């Protein structure tokens, strides 16, 4: 993993950890996301949609019980490294290059409290989160 990628994962992990720790301490609060948008987070975060491989890994490491799904079902021997609870989650798609599009209806029906997505205001992925 390149140094920059490790730093991004590290920073995102710290941010997610801090948000989850603070979730039980305050009522709803407004933050500014990476794209510069003001976002109101609910009083308690219980469900997370991690929309990309890096955010999915961070969610799995920090709060696996909060994930609403996995991006793709692990294939072959990869499944032996995942928790049974994770393997039981629906595959929501969205991994770049996988050929499987995100099932937005399934994501929205799960009513995530927080969507984790790395990007900025200029990326298509970030603009697509406006649906949430």
PDB file of C-alpha atoms in Angstrom:
ATOM      1  CA  UNK A   1       0.000   0.000   0.000  1.00  0.00           C
ATOM      2  CA  UNK A   2       1.381   3.396  -0.941  1.00  0.00           C
ATOM      3  CA  UNK A   3       2.210   5.896   1.807  1.00  0.00           C
ATOM      4  CA  UNK A   4      -0.571   8.280   0.709  1.00  0.00           C
ATOM      5  CA  UNK A   5      -3.151   5.476   0.726  1.00  0.00           C
ATOM      6  CA  UNK A   6      -2.080   4.434   4.232  1.00  0.00           C
ATOM      7  CA  UNK A   7      -2.424   8.037   5.394  1.00  0.00           C
ATOM      8  CA  UNK A   8      -5.919   8.339   3.899  1.00  0.00           C
ATOM      9  CA  UNK A   9      -7.004   5.074   5.526  1.00  0.00           C
ATOM     10  CA  UNK A  10      -5.441   6.152   8.816  1.00  0.00           C
ATOM     11  CA  UNK A  11      -7.119   9.571   8.779  1.00  0.00           C
ATOM     12  CA  UNK A  12     -10.485   8.107   7.794  1.00  0.00           C
ATOM     13  CA  UNK A  13     -10.177   5.505  10.536  1.00  0.00           C
ATOM     14  CA  UNK A  14      -9.468   8.165  13.149  1.00  0.00           C
ATOM     15  CA  UNK A  15     -12.385  10.267  11.932  1.00  0.00           C
ATOM     16  CA  UNK A  16     -14.783   7.311  11.948  1.00  0.00           C
ATOM     17  CA  UNK A  17     -13.632   6.254  15.395  1.00  0.00           C
ATOM     18  CA  UNK A  18     -14.112   9.762  16.764  1.00  0.00           C
ATOM     19  CA  UNK A  19     -17.583  10.049  15.196  1.00  0.00           C
ATOM     20  CA  UNK A  20     -18.655   6.726  16.638  1.00  0.00           C
ATOM     21  CA  UNK A  21     -17.331   7.599  20.098  1.00  0.00           C
ATOM     22  CA  UNK A  22     -19.089  10.958  20.007  1.00  0.00           C
ATOM     23  CA  UNK A  23     -22.322   9.459  18.684  1.00  0.00           C
ATOM     24  CA  UNK A  24     -23.569   8.604  22.142  1.00  0.00           C
ATOM     25  CA  UNK A  25     -22.469  11.890  23.715  1.00  0.00           C
ATOM     26  CA  UNK A  26     -24.429  14.491  21.805  1.00  0.00           C
ATOM     27  CA  UNK A  27     -27.737  15.078  20.094  1.00  0.00           C
ATOM     28  CA  UNK A  28     -27.799  15.650  16.341  1.00  0.00           C
ATOM     29  CA  UNK A  29     -24.937  17.778  15.142  1.00  0.00           C
ATOM     30  CA  UNK A  30     -23.861  19.503  11.981  1.00  0.00           C
ATOM     31  CA  UNK A  31     -20.504  18.788  10.355  1.00  0.00           C
ATOM     32  CA  UNK A  32     -18.861  19.803   7.090  1.00  0.00           C
ATOM     33  CA  UNK A  33     -17.979  16.778   4.973  1.00  0.00           C
ATOM     34  CA  UNK A  34     -14.971  16.288   2.686  1.00  0.00           C
ATOM     35  CA  UNK A  35     -16.885  17.812  -0.219  1.00  0.00           C
ATOM     36  CA  UNK A  36     -17.588  20.988   1.779  1.00  0.00           C
ATOM     37  CA  UNK A  37     -21.285  20.235   2.355  1.00  0.00           C
ATOM     38  CA  UNK A  38     -23.004  20.816   5.686  1.00  0.00           C
ATOM     39  CA  UNK A  39     -24.390  17.503   6.930  1.00  0.00           C
ATOM     40  CA  UNK A  40     -26.549  16.857   9.982  1.00  0.00           C
ATOM     41  CA  UNK A  41     -25.656  13.617  11.739  1.00  0.00           C
ATOM     42  CA  UNK A  42     -28.321  11.909  13.839  1.00  0.00           C
ATOM     43  CA  UNK A  43     -28.147  11.747  17.611  1.00  0.00           C
ATOM     44  CA  UNK A  44     -27.135   8.102  17.504  1.00  0.00           C
ATOM     45  CA  UNK A  45     -25.375   6.368  14.619  1.00  0.00           C
ATOM     46  CA  UNK A  46     -26.442   2.741  14.393  1.00  0.00           C
ATOM     47  CA  UNK A  47     -26.265   1.890  10.675  1.00  0.00           C
ATOM     48  CA  UNK A  48     -23.422   2.658   8.286  1.00  0.00           C
ATOM     49  CA  UNK A  49     -23.224   2.240   4.532  1.00  0.00           C
ATOM     50  CA  UNK A  50     -19.563   2.055   3.560  1.00  0.00           C
ATOM     51  CA  UNK A  51     -19.662   2.788  -0.156  1.00  0.00           C
ATOM     52  CA  UNK A  52     -16.087   2.000  -1.174  1.00  0.00           C
ATOM     53  CA  UNK A  53     -13.491  -0.668  -0.458  1.00  0.00           C
ATOM     54  CA  UNK A  54     -11.464   1.570   1.890  1.00  0.00           C
ATOM     55  CA  UNK A  55     -14.462   2.769   3.849  1.00  0.00           C
ATOM     56  CA  UNK A  56     -15.815  -0.783   3.998  1.00  0.00           C
ATOM     57  CA  UNK A  57     -12.536  -2.034   5.490  1.00  0.00           C
ATOM     58  CA  UNK A  58     -12.494   0.805   8.023  1.00  0.00           C
ATOM     59  CA  UNK A  59     -16.114   0.131   8.971  1.00  0.00           C
ATOM     60  CA  UNK A  60     -15.324  -3.578   9.318  1.00  0.00           C
ATOM     61  CA  UNK A  61     -12.361  -2.808  11.599  1.00  0.00           C
ATOM     62  CA  UNK A  62     -13.988  -0.144  13.756  1.00  0.00           C
ATOM     63  CA  UNK A  63     -17.723  -0.956  13.866  1.00  0.00           C
ATOM     64  CA  UNK A  64     -18.581  -4.178  12.012  1.00  0.00           C
ATOM     65  CA  UNK A  65     -21.930  -4.480  13.785  1.00  0.00           C
ATOM     66  CA  UNK A  66     -23.037  -1.165  12.252  1.00  0.00           C
ATOM     67  CA  UNK A  67     -22.474  -2.082   8.591  1.00  0.00           C
ATOM     68  CA  UNK A  68     -25.659  -2.600   6.554  1.00  0.00           C
ATOM     69  CA  UNK A  69     -23.942  -4.681   3.882  1.00  0.00           C
ATOM     70  CA  UNK A  70     -20.788  -5.756   2.147  1.00  0.00           C
ATOM     71  CA  UNK A  71     -19.680  -4.530  -1.260  1.00  0.00           C
ATOM     72  CA  UNK A  72     -19.186  -7.996  -2.749  1.00  0.00           C
ATOM     73  CA  UNK A  73     -19.448 -11.476  -1.319  1.00  0.00           C
ATOM     74  CA  UNK A  74     -15.947 -12.855  -0.618  1.00  0.00           C
ATOM     75  CA  UNK A  75     -14.938 -15.560  -3.080  1.00  0.00           C
ATOM     76  CA  UNK A  76     -13.090 -18.802  -2.374  1.00  0.00           C
ATOM     77  CA  UNK A  77     -10.682 -18.747   0.540  1.00  0.00           C
ATOM     78  CA  UNK A  78     -11.286 -15.036   1.222  1.00  0.00           C
ATOM     79  CA  UNK A  79     -14.438 -15.888   3.178  1.00  0.00           C
ATOM     80  CA  UNK A  80     -12.442 -17.702   5.866  1.00  0.00           C
ATOM     81  CA  UNK A  81     -10.974 -14.358   6.972  1.00  0.00           C
ATOM     82  CA  UNK A  82     -14.336 -12.641   7.487  1.00  0.00           C
ATOM     83  CA  UNK A  83     -16.622 -12.774  10.494  1.00  0.00           C
ATOM     84  CA  UNK A  84     -19.766 -14.878  10.033  1.00  0.00           C
ATOM     85  CA  UNK A  85     -21.928 -11.802  10.801  1.00  0.00           C
ATOM     86  CA  UNK A  86     -20.269  -9.924   7.929  1.00  0.00           C
ATOM     87  CA  UNK A  87     -20.735 -12.833   5.545  1.00  0.00           C
ATOM     88  CA  UNK A  88     -24.456 -12.845   6.393  1.00  0.00           C
ATOM     89  CA  UNK A  89     -24.857  -9.208   5.240  1.00  0.00           C
ATOM     90  CA  UNK A  90     -26.284  -8.574   1.761  1.00  0.00           C
ATOM     91  CA  UNK A  91     -23.871  -7.778  -1.068  1.00  0.00           C
ATOM     92  CA  UNK A  92     -24.784  -4.233  -2.095  1.00  0.00           C
ATOM     93  CA  UNK A  93     -22.278  -3.851  -4.941  1.00  0.00           C
ATOM     94  CA  UNK A  94     -20.390  -0.752  -5.879  1.00  0.00           C
ATOM     95  CA  UNK A  95     -16.801  -1.969  -5.864  1.00  0.00           C
ATOM     96  CA  UNK A  96     -15.033  -0.291  -8.801  1.00  0.00           C
ATOM     97  CA  UNK A  97     -14.222  -2.778 -11.541  1.00  0.00           C
ATOM     98  CA  UNK A  98     -16.495  -5.467 -10.105  1.00  0.00           C
ATOM     99  CA  UNK A  99     -19.191  -5.067 -12.723  1.00  0.00           C
ATOM    100  CA  UNK A 100     -21.830  -4.939 -10.006  1.00  0.00           C
ATOM    101  CA  UNK A 101     -23.634  -1.624  -9.600  1.00  0.00           C
ATOM    102  CA  UNK A 102     -24.844  -0.406  -6.233  1.00  0.00           C
ATOM    103  CA  UNK A 103     -28.404  -1.451  -5.484  1.00  0.00           C
ATOM    104  CA  UNK A 104     -29.590   1.965  -4.279  1.00  0.00           C
ATOM    105  CA  UNK A 105     -33.075   0.701  -3.396  1.00  0.00           C
ATOM    106  CA  UNK A 106     -31.574  -1.860  -1.001  1.00  0.00           C
ATOM    107  CA  UNK A 107     -29.235   0.747   0.489  1.00  0.00           C
ATOM    108  CA  UNK A 108     -32.029   3.289   0.984  1.00  0.00           C
ATOM    109  CA  UNK A 109     -34.397   0.641   2.392  1.00  0.00           C
ATOM    110  CA  UNK A 110     -31.795  -0.147   5.076  1.00  0.00           C
ATOM    111  CA  UNK A 111     -31.937   3.539   6.159  1.00  0.00           C
ATOM    112  CA  UNK A 112     -28.256   4.103   6.981  1.00  0.00           C
ATOM    113  CA  UNK A 113     -27.527   6.841   9.510  1.00  0.00           C
ATOM    114  CA  UNK A 114     -24.135   7.530   7.949  1.00  0.00           C
ATOM    115  CA  UNK A 115     -22.695   6.988   4.456  1.00  0.00           C
ATOM    116  CA  UNK A 116     -18.922   6.695   4.303  1.00  0.00           C
ATOM    117  CA  UNK A 117     -17.460   7.717   0.963  1.00  0.00           C
ATOM    118  CA  UNK A 118     -14.036   9.145   0.208  1.00  0.00           C
ATOM    119  CA  UNK A 119     -14.137  11.893  -2.381  1.00  0.00           C
ATOM    120  CA  UNK A 120     -14.514  15.576  -3.003  1.00  0.00           C
ATOM    121  CA  UNK A 121     -17.162  17.777  -4.594  1.00  0.00           C
ATOM    122  CA  UNK A 122     -15.769  17.139  -8.081  1.00  0.00           C
ATOM    123  CA  UNK A 123     -16.067  13.347  -8.181  1.00  0.00           C
ATOM    124  CA  UNK A 124     -19.032  11.499  -9.668  1.00  0.00           C
ATOM    125  CA  UNK A 125     -19.137   9.244  -6.612  1.00  0.00           C
ATOM    126  CA  UNK A 126     -19.564  12.203  -4.274  1.00  0.00           C
ATOM    127  CA  UNK A 127     -22.227  13.813  -6.466  1.00  0.00           C
ATOM    128  CA  UNK A 128     -24.133  10.523  -6.533  1.00  0.00           C
ATOM    129  CA  UNK A 129     -24.532  10.644  -2.740  1.00  0.00           C
ATOM    130  CA  UNK A 130     -27.012  13.474  -3.166  1.00  0.00           C
ATOM    131  CA  UNK A 131     -29.593  10.651  -3.477  1.00  0.00           C
ATOM    132  CA  UNK A 132     -29.176  10.007   0.221  1.00  0.00           C
TER     133      UNK A 132
END
